[in-house]
mmCIF file of C-alpha atoms in Angstrom:
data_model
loop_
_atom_site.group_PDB
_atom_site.id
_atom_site.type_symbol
_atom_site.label_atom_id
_atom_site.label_comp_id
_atom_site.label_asym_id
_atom_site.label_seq_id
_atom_site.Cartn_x
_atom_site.Cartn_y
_atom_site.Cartn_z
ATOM 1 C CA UNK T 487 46.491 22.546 16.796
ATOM 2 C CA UNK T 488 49.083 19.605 18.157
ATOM 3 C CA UNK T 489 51.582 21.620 17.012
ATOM 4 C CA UNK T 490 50.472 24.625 19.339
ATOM 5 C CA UNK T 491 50.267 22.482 22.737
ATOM 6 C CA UNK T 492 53.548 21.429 21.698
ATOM 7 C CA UNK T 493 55.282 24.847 21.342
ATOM 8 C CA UNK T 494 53.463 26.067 24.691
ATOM 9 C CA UNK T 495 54.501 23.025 26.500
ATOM 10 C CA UNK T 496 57.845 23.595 25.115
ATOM 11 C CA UNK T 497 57.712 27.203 26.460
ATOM 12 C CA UNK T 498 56.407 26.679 30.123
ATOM 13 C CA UNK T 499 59.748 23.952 30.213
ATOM 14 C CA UNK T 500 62.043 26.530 29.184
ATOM 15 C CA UNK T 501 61.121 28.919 32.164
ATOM 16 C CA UNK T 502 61.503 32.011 30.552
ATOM 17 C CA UNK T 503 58.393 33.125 31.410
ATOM 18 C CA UNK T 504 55.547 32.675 33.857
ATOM 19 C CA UNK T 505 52.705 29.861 33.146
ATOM 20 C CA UNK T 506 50.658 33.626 33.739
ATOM 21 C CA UNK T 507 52.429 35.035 30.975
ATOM 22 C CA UNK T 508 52.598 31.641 28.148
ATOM 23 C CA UNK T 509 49.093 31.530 28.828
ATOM 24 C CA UNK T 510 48.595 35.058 27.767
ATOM 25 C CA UNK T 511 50.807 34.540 24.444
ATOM 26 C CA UNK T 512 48.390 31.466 23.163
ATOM 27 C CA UNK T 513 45.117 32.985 24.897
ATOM 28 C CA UNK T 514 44.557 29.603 26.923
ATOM 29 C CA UNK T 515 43.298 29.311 30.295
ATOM 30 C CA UNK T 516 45.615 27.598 33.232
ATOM 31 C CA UNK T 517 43.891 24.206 33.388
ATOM 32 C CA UNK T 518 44.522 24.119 29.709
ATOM 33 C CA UNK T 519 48.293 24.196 30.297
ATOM 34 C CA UNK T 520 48.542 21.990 33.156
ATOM 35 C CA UNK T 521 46.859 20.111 31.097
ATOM 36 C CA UNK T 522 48.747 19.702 28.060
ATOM 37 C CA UNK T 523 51.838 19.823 30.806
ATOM 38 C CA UNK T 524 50.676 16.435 32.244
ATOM 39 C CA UNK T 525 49.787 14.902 28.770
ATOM 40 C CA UNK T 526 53.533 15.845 27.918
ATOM 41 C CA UNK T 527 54.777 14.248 31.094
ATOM 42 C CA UNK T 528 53.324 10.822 30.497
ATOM 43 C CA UNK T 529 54.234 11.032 26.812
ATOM 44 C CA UNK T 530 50.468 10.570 25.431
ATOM 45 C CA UNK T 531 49.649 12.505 22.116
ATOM 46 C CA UNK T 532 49.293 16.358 21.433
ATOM 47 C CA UNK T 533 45.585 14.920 19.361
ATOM 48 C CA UNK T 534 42.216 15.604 20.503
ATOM 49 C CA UNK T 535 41.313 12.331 21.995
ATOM 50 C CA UNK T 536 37.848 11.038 21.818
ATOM 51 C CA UNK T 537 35.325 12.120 24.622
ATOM 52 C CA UNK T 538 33.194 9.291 24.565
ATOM 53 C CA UNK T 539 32.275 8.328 27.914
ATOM 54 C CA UNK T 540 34.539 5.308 29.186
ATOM 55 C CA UNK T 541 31.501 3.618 30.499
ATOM 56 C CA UNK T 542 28.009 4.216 29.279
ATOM 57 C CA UNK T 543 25.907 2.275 31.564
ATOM 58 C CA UNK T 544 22.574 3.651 29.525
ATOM 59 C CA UNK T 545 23.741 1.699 26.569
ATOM 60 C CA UNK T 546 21.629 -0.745 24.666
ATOM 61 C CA UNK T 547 23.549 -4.332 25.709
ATOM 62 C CA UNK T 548 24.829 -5.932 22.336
ATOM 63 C CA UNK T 549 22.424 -8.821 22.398
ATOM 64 C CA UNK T 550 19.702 -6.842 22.004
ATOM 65 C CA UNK T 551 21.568 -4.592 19.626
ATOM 66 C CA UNK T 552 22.118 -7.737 17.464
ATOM 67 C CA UNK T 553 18.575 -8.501 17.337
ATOM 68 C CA UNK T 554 17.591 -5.399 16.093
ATOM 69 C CA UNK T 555 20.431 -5.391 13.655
ATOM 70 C CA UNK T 556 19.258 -8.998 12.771
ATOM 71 C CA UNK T 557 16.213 -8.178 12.387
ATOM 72 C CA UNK T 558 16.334 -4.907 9.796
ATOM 73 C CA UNK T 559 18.408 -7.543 7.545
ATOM 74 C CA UNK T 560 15.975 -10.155 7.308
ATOM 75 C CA UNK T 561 13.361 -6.798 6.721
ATOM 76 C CA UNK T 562 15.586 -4.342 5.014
ATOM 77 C CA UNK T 563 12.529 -2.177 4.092
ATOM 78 C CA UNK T 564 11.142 -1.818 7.344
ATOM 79 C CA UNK T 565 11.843 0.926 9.756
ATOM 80 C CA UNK T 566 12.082 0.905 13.418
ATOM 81 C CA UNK T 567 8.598 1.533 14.654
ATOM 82 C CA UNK T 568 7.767 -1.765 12.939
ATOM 83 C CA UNK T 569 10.963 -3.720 14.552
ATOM 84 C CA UNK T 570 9.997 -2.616 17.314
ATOM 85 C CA UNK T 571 6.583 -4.056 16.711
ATOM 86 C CA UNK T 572 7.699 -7.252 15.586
ATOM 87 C CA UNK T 573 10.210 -7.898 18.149
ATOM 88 C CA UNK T 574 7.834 -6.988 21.192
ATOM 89 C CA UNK T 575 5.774 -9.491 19.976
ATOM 90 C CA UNK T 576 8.366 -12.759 19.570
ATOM 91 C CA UNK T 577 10.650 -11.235 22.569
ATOM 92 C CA UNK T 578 9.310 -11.386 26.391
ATOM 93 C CA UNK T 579 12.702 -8.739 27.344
ATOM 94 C CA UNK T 580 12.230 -5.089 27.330
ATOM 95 C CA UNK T 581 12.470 -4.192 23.566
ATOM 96 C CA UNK T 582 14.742 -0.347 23.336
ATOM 97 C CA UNK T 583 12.216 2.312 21.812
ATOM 98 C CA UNK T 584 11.836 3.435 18.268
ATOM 99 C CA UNK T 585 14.267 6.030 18.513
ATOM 100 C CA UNK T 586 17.116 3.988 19.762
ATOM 101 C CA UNK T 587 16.506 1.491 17.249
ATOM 102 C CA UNK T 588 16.813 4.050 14.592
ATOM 103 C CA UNK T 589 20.000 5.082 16.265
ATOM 104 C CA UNK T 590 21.443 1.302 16.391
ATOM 105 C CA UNK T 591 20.013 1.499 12.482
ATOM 106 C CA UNK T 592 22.007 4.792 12.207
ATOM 107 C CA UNK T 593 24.938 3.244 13.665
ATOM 108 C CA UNK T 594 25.468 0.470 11.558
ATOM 109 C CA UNK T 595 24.670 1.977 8.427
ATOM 110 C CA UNK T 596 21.439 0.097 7.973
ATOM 111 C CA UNK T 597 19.073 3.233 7.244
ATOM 112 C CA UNK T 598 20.051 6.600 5.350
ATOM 113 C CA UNK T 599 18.518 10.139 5.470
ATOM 114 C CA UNK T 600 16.996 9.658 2.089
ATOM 115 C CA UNK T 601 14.753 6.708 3.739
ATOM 116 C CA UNK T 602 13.987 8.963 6.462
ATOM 117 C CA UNK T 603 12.501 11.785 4.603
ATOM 118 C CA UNK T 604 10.533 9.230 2.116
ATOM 119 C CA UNK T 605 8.852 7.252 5.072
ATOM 120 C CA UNK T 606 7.012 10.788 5.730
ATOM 121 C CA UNK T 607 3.597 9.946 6.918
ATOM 122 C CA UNK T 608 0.617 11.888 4.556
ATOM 123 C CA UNK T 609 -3.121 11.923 4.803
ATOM 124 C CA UNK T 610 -5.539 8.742 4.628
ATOM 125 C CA UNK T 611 -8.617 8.201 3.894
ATOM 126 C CA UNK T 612 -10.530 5.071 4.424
ATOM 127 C CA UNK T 613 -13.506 3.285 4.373
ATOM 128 C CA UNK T 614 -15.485 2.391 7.776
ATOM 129 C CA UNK T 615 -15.860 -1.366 7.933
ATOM 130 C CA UNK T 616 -13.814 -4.184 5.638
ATOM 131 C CA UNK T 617 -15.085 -5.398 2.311
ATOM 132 C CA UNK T 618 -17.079 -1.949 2.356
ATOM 133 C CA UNK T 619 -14.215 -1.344 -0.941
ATOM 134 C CA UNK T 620 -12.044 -3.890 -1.988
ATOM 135 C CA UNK T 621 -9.363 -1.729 -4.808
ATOM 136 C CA UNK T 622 -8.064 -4.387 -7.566
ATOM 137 C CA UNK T 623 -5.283 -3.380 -10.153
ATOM 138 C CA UNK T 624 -2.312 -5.375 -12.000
ATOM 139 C CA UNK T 625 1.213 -4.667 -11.159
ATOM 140 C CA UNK T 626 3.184 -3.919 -14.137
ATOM 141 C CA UNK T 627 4.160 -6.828 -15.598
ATOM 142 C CA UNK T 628 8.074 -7.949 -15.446
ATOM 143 C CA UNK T 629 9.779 -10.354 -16.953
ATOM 144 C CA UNK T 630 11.091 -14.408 -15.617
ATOM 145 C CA UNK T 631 14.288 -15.820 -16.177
ATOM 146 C CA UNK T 632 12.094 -18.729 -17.843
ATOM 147 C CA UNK T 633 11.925 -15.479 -20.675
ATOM 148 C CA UNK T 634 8.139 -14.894 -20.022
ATOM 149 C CA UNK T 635 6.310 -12.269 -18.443
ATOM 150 C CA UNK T 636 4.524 -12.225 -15.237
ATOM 151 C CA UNK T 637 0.998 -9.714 -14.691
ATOM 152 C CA UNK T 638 0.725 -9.912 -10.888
ATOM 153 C CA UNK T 639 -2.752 -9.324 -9.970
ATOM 154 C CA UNK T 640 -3.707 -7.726 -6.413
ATOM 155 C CA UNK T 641 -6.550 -6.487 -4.412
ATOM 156 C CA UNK T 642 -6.507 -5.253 -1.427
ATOM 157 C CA UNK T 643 -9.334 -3.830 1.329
ATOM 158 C CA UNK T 644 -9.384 -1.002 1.545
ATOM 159 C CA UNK T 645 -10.503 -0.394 5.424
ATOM 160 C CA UNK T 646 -7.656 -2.945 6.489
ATOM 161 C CA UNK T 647 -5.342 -3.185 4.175
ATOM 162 C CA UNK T 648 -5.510 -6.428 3.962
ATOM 163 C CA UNK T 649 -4.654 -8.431 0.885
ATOM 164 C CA UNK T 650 -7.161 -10.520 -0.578
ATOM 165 C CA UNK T 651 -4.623 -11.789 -3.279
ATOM 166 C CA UNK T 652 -1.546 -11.521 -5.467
ATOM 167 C CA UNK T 653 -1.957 -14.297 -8.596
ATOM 168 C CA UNK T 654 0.804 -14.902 -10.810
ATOM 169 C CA UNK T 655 -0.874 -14.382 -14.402
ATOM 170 C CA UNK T 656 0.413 -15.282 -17.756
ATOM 171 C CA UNK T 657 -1.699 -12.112 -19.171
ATOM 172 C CA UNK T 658 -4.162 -9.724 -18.385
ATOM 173 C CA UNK T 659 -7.245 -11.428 -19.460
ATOM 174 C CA UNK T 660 -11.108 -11.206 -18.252
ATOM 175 C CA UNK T 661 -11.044 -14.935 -17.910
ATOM 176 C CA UNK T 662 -8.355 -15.229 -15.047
ATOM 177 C CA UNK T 663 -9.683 -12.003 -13.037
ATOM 178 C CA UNK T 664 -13.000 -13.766 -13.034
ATOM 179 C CA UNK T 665 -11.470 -17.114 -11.754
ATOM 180 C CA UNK T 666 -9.758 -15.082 -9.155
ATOM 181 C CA UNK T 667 -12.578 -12.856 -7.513
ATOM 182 C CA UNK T 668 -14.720 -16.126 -7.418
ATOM 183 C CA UNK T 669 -12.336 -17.684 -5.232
ATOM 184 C CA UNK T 670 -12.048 -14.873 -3.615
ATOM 185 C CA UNK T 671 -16.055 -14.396 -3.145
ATOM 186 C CA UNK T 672 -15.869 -18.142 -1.969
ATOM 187 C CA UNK T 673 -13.307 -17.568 0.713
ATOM 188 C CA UNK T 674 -13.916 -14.390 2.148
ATOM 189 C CA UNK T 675 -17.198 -13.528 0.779
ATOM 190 C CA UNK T 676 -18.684 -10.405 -1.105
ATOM 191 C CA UNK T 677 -17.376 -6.966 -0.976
ATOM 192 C CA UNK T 678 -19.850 -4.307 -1.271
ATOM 193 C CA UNK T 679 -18.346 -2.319 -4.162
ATOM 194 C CA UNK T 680 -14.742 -2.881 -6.037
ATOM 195 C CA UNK T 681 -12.945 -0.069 -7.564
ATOM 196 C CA UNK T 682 -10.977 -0.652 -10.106
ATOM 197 C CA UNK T 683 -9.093 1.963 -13.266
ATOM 198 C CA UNK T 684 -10.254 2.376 -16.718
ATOM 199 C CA UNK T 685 -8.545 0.043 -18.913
ATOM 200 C CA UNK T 686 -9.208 -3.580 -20.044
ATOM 201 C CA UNK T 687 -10.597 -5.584 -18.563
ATOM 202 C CA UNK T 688 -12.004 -3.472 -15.826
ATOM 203 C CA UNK T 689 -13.699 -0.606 -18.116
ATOM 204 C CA UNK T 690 -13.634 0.961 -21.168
ATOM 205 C CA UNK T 691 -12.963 4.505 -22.580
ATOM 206 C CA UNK T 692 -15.541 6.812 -21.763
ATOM 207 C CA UNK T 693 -16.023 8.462 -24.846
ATOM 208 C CA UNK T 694 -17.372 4.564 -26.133
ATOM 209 C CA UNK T 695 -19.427 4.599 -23.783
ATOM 210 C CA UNK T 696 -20.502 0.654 -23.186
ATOM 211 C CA UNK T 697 -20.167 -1.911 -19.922
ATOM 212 C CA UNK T 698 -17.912 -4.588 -19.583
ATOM 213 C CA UNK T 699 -17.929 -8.172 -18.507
ATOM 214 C CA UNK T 700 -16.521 -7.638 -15.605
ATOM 215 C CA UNK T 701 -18.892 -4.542 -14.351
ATOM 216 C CA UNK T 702 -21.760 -7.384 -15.670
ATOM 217 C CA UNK T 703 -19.977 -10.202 -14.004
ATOM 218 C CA UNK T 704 -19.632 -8.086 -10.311
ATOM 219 C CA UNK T 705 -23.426 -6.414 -10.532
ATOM 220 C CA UNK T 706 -24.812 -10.466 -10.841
ATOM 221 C CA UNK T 707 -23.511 -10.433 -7.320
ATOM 222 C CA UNK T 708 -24.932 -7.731 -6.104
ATOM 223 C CA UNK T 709 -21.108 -5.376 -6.191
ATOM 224 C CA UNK T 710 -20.733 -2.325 -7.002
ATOM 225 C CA UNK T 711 -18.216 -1.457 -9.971
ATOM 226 C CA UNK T 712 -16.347 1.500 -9.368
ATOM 227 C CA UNK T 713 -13.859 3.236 -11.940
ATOM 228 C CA UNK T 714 -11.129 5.720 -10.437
ATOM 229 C CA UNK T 715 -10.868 8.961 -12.360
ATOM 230 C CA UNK T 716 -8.894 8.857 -15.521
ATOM 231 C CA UNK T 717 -5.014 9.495 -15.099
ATOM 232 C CA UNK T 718 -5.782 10.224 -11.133
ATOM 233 C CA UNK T 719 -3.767 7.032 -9.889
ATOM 234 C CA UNK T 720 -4.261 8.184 -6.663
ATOM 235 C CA UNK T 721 -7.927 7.357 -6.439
ATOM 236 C CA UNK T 722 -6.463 3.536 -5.945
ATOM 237 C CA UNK T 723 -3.478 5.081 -3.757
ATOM 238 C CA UNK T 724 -3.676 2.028 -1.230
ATOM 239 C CA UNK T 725 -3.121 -0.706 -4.424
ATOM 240 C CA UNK T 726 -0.783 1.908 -5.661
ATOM 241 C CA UNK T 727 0.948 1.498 -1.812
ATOM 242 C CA UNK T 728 0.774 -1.694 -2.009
ATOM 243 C CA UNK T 729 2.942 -2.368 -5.303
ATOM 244 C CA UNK T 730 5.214 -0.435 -4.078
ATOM 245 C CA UNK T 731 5.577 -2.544 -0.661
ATOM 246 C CA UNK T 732 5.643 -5.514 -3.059
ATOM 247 C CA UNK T 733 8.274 -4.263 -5.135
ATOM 248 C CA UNK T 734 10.504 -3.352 -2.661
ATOM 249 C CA UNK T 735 9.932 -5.841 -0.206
ATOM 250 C CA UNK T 736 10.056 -8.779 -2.869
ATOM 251 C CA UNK T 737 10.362 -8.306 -6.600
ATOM 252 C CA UNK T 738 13.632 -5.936 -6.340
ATOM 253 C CA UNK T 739 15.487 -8.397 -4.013
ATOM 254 C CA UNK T 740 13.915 -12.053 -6.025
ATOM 255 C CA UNK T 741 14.323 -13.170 -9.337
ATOM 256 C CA UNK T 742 11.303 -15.275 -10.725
ATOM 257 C CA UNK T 743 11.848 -18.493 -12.353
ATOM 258 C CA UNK T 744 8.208 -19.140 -13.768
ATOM 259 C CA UNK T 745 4.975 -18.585 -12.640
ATOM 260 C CA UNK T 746 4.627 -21.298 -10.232
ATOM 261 C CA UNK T 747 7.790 -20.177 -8.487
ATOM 262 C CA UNK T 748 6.518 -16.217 -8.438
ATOM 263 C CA UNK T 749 2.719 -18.199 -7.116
ATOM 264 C CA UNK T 750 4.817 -19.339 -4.303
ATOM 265 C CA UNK T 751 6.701 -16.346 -3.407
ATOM 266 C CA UNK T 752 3.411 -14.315 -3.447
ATOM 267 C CA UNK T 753 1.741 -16.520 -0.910
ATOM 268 C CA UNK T 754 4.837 -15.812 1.396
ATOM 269 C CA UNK T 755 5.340 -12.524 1.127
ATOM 270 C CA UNK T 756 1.368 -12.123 1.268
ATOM 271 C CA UNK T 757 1.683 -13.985 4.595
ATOM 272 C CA UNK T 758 4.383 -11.607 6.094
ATOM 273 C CA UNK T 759 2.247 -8.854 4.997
ATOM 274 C CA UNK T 760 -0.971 -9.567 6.454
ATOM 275 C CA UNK T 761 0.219 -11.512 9.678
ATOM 276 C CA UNK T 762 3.503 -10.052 10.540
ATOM 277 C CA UNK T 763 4.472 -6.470 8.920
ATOM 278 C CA UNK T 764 3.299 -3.910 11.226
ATOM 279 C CA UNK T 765 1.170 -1.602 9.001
ATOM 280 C CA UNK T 766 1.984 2.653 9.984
ATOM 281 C CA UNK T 767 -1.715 3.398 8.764
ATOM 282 C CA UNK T 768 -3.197 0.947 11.345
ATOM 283 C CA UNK T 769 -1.123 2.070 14.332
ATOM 284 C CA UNK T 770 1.396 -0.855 13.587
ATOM 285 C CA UNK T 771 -1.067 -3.580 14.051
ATOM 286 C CA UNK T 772 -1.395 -6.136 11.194
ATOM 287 C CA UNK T 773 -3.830 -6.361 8.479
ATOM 288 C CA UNK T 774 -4.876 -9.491 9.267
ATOM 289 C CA UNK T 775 -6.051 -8.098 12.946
ATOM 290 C CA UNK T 776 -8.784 -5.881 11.409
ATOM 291 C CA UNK T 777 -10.023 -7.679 8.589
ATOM 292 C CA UNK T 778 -13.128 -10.206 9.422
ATOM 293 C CA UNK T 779 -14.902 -11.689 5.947
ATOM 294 C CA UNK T 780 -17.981 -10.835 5.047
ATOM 295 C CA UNK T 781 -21.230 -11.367 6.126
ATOM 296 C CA UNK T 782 -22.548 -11.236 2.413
ATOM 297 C CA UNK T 783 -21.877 -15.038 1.687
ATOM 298 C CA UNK T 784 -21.411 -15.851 -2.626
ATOM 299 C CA UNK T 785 -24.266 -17.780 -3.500
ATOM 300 C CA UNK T 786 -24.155 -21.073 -5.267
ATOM 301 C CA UNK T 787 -25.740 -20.325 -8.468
ATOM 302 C CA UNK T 788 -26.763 -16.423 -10.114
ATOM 303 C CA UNK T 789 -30.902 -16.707 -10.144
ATOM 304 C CA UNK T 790 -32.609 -14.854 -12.533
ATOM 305 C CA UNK T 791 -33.712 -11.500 -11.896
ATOM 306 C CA UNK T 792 -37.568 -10.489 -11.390
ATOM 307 C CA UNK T 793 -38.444 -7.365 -12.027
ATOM 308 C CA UNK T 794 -41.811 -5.587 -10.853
ATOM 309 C CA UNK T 795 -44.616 -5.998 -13.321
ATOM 310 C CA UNK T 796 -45.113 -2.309 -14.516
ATOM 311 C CA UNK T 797 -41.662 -1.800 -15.638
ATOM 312 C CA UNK T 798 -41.509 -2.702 -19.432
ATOM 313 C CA UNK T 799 -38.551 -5.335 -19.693
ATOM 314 C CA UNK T 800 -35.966 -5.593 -22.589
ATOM 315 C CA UNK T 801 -34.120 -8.495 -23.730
ATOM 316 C CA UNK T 802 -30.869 -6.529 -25.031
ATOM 317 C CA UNK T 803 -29.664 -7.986 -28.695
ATOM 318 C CA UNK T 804 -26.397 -8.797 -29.668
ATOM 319 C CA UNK T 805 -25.331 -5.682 -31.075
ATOM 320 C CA UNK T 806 -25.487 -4.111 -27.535
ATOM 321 C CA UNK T 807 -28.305 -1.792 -27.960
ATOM 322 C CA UNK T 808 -31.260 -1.157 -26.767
ATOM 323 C CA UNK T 809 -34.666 -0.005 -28.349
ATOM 324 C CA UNK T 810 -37.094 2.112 -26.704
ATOM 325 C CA UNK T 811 -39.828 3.989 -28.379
ATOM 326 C CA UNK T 812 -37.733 4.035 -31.555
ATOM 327 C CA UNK T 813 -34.583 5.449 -29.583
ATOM 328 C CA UNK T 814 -31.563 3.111 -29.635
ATOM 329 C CA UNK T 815 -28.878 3.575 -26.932
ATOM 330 C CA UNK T 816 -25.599 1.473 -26.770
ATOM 331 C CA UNK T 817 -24.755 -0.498 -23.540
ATOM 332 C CA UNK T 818 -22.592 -3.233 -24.295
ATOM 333 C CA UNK T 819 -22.393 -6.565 -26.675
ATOM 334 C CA UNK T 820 -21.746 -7.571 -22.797
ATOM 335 C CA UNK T 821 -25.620 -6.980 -22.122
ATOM 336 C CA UNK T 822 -26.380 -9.814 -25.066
ATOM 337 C CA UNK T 823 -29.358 -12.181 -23.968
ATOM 338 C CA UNK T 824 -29.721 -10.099 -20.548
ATOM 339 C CA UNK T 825 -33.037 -8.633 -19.421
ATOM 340 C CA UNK T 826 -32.439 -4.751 -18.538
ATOM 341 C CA UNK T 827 -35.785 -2.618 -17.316
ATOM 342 C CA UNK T 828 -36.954 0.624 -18.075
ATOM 343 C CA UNK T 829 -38.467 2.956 -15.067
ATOM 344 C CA UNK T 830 -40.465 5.671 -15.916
ATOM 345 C CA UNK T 831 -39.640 8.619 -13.777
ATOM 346 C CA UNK T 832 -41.782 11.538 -11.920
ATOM 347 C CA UNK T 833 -40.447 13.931 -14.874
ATOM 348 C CA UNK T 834 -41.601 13.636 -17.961
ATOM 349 C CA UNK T 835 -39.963 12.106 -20.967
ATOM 350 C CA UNK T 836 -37.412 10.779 -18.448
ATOM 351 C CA UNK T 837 -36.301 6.717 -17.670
ATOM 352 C CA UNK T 838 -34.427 4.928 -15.645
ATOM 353 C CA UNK T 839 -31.967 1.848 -17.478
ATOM 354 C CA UNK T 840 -32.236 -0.448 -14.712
ATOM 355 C CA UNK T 841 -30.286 -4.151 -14.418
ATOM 356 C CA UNK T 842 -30.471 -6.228 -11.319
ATOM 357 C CA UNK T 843 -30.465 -4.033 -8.543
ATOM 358 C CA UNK T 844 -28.276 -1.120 -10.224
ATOM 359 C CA UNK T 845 -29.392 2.152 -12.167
ATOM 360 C CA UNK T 846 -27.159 2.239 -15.300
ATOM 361 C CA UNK T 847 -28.737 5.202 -16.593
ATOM 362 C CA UNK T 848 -30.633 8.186 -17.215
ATOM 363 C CA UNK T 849 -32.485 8.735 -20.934
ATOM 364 C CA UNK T 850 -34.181 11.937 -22.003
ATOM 365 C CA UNK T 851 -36.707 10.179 -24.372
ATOM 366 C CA UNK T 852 -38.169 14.062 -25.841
ATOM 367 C CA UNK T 853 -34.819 15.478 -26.303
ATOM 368 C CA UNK T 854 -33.906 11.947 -27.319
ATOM 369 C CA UNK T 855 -30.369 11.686 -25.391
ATOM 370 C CA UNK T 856 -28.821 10.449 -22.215
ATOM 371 C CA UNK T 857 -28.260 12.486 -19.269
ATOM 372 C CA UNK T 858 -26.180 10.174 -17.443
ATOM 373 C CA UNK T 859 -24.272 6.770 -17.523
ATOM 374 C CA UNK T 860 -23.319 5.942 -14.259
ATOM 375 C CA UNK T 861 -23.963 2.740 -12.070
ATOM 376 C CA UNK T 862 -25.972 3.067 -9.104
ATOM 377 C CA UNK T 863 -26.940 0.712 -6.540
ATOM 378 C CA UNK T 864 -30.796 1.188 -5.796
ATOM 379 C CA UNK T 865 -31.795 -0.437 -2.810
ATOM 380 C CA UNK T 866 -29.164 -1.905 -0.159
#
C-alpha cells in the first residue's frame, strides 16, 4: 500500500496528467491525494499511522490505573467486579467501573479470554438463613516439602458462604473432625443440619447399611446428618467452589512447609475470604457481612435422653444390632451401649427406630424387613 501513495505521488509531480485523471488510475478520492501530496512534502512516511486520538481527555489517569493494576497482582484470581469492590471500599476517589477495569486488565495483559468465559455466572441455590446447612468435605490431600501430606478440612455455610474452617490435618480421621466441629459448635454455635459425602468418616456404603460416629456424634446435638447423593459432587457444589477458590487463590501459588506453616496460611487466606473477597453469589458483599452465629448455643455436657414411657426402649449390644420380637436389624457397632426406641405406628406390623430426637427407620415387623433407613428429625 506505501508503495501505491508513492507511485501516485510520483505521478501528480510529473504533470502528465490531471490530479482528475491520477485519481481515476488508482480509484482514490481528491482529499486522498492532497493528502498523500502533503505527507510527501514534509517528508513523513507513506505507513498508515496510528489514529489514536492525540489527547483522550476520557482516559482513566495512571494513578488510578496503577491501583487497579496493583491491585489484580496482589489478587491475581479476582476479576474486576470484585476490584472494584475492594477498592471502593479502602479508596474515598471515584473508583472507574467494572468494565474499564477489565479494559485496564485487558490492556496490560492481566486477564485472558479463557478467564472470561470460565467466570460465567450459573444457577444457585441456597438455604434461607445461616447455619440452616453447614456443607463439610476434605480437600484432596497434597503433599509438604517437609515430605508429608496435608488433608485440609473445610466447611462452609451454606446461606453465606462463609467459612467456618480450613484445619491442616495429618489424616482423615474421625478423631480430628470431631475436635474440629466442637470448636466450631463452641464458637459459632450449632448448625441445624450438616451435609456431608459418603465416605469415611462421614458415612458408609449404602449397601452395609449401618451409622457412623460421626452421624451419632452430630444427632447428640440435636444436627441433622445429611449425605449428598453418591458420585453427584454437585450436591456439595459450594465446598466443591470453595476448593477451588482455595486452590487457586492459595495452594497453586504457596508451597507448604509443614502443617503448622499450611495452619497459618489457612487462617490468612480464610481471613481474606470472609472479610475482604467480594463474593459474585452475594452481590459482591463479603461472607462475613451475612453470616451471624447461631442462636442454638452447644451445651456443656450431652444429657441423657428420656424417652416417653410407652415406647419399649433398647439398649443396642455391641454387635450393632438390634432385637425386636425375634427380628434383628443392623444399625451400627456405633449404637453400642446407646438407648434407641421403638414407636409403634397407626399401621399395623409397622415401627418407628427412634434415637434422640431423629427417626432412623422404618421396620415391617409381618413381612419382617425394613422399608426405610433414613434420618429424620421429628420435632424441631
Amino acid at each position: 500500500m506505501s508503495e501505491q501513495r508513492k507511485s501516485l505521488v510520483e505521478e501528480i509531480n510529473r504533470g502528465e496528467y490531471s490530479i482528475s485523471e491520477v485519481c481515476r488510475q488508482y480509484d482514490v478520492s481528491r482529499p486522498t491525494a492532497y493528502k498523500w501530496l502533503k505527507r510527501s512534502k514534509s517528508g513523513s512516511s507513506f505507513e498508515e499511522q496510528s489514529r489514536k486520538p492525540l489527547h483522550s481527555p476520557n482516559r482513566t489517569n495512571p494513578e488510578l490505573e496503577e491501583l487497579v493494576i496493583s491491585a489484580r497482582k496482589s489478587h491475581p484470581s479476582w476479576g474486576s467486579r470484585k476490584l472494584k469492590v475492594v477498592l471502593e471500599r479502602c479508596r474515598k476517589s471515584k473508583i472507574p467501573s467494572a468494565s474499564t477495569i477489565s479494559a485496564i486488565l485487558h490492556r496490560h495483559g492481566l486477564i485472558s479470554k479463557e478467564a472470561s468465559m470460565a467466570a460465567t455466572p450459573y444457577k444457585r441455590f441456597e438455604r434461607e438463613t445461616p447455619n440452616d446447612l453447614w456443607q463439610c468435605d476434605f480437600k484432596g490431600h497434597f503433599g509438604m516439602s517437609n515430605g508429608k501430606r496435608c488433608y485440609p478440612l473445610t466447611v462452609t455455610d451454606d446461606c453465606s458462604r462463609f467459612n467456618l474452617c480450613i484445619s491442616a490435618k495429618e489424616n482423615e480421621q474421625l478423631s480430628g473432625v470431631i475436635a474440629s466441629f466442637r470448636s466450631m459448635f463452641s464458637e459459632y454455635g450449632l448448625p441445624r443440619s450438616v451435609l456431608c459425602d459418603n465416605g469415611n468418616p462421614w458415612g458408609v456404603s449404602a449397601s452395609f447399611g449401618g451409622y457412623t460416629q460421626f452421624e451419632i456424634f452430630l444427632m447428640d446435638f440435636d444436627v441433622k446428618p445429611i449425605h449428598g447423593r453418591p458420585l453427584h459432587p454437585q450436591t456439595q457444589g459450594k465446598e466443591e467452589r470453595f476448593h477451588r477458590t482455595l486452590k487457586r487463590e492459595l495452594l497453586s501459588v504457596c508451597e507448604m512447609e509443614n502443617l503448622v506453616f499450611a495452619q497459618e496460611k489457612f487462617d490468612d487466606f480464610r481471613k481474606i475470604y470472609n472479610e475482604i473477597r467480594p463474593h459474585c453469589a452475594l452481590d459482591y458483599a463479603v461472607p462475613a457481612d451475612k453470616y451471624e452465629k447461631s442462636k442454638r448455643l452447644m451445651p456443656k455436657k450431652i444429657h441423657d435422653w428420656w424417652y416417653p414411657q410407652e415406647l419399649a426402649v433398647k439398649k443396642i449390644p455391641q454387635n450393632g444390632y438390634l432385637r425386636y420380637k425375634d427380628l434383628n436389624v443392623f444399625f451400627s457397632e456405633a449404637f453400642a451401649g446407646k438407648n434407641i426406641a421403638v414407636l409403634p405406628s397407626e399401621s399395623d406390623g409397622i415401627v418407628e427406630i427412634i434415637y434422640r430426637n431423629f427417626s432412623l427407620a422404618r421396620i415391617n415387623l409381618i413381612e419382617r424387613s425394613v422399608i426405610s433407613k433414613k434420618i429424620i428429625r421429628r420435632k424441631e
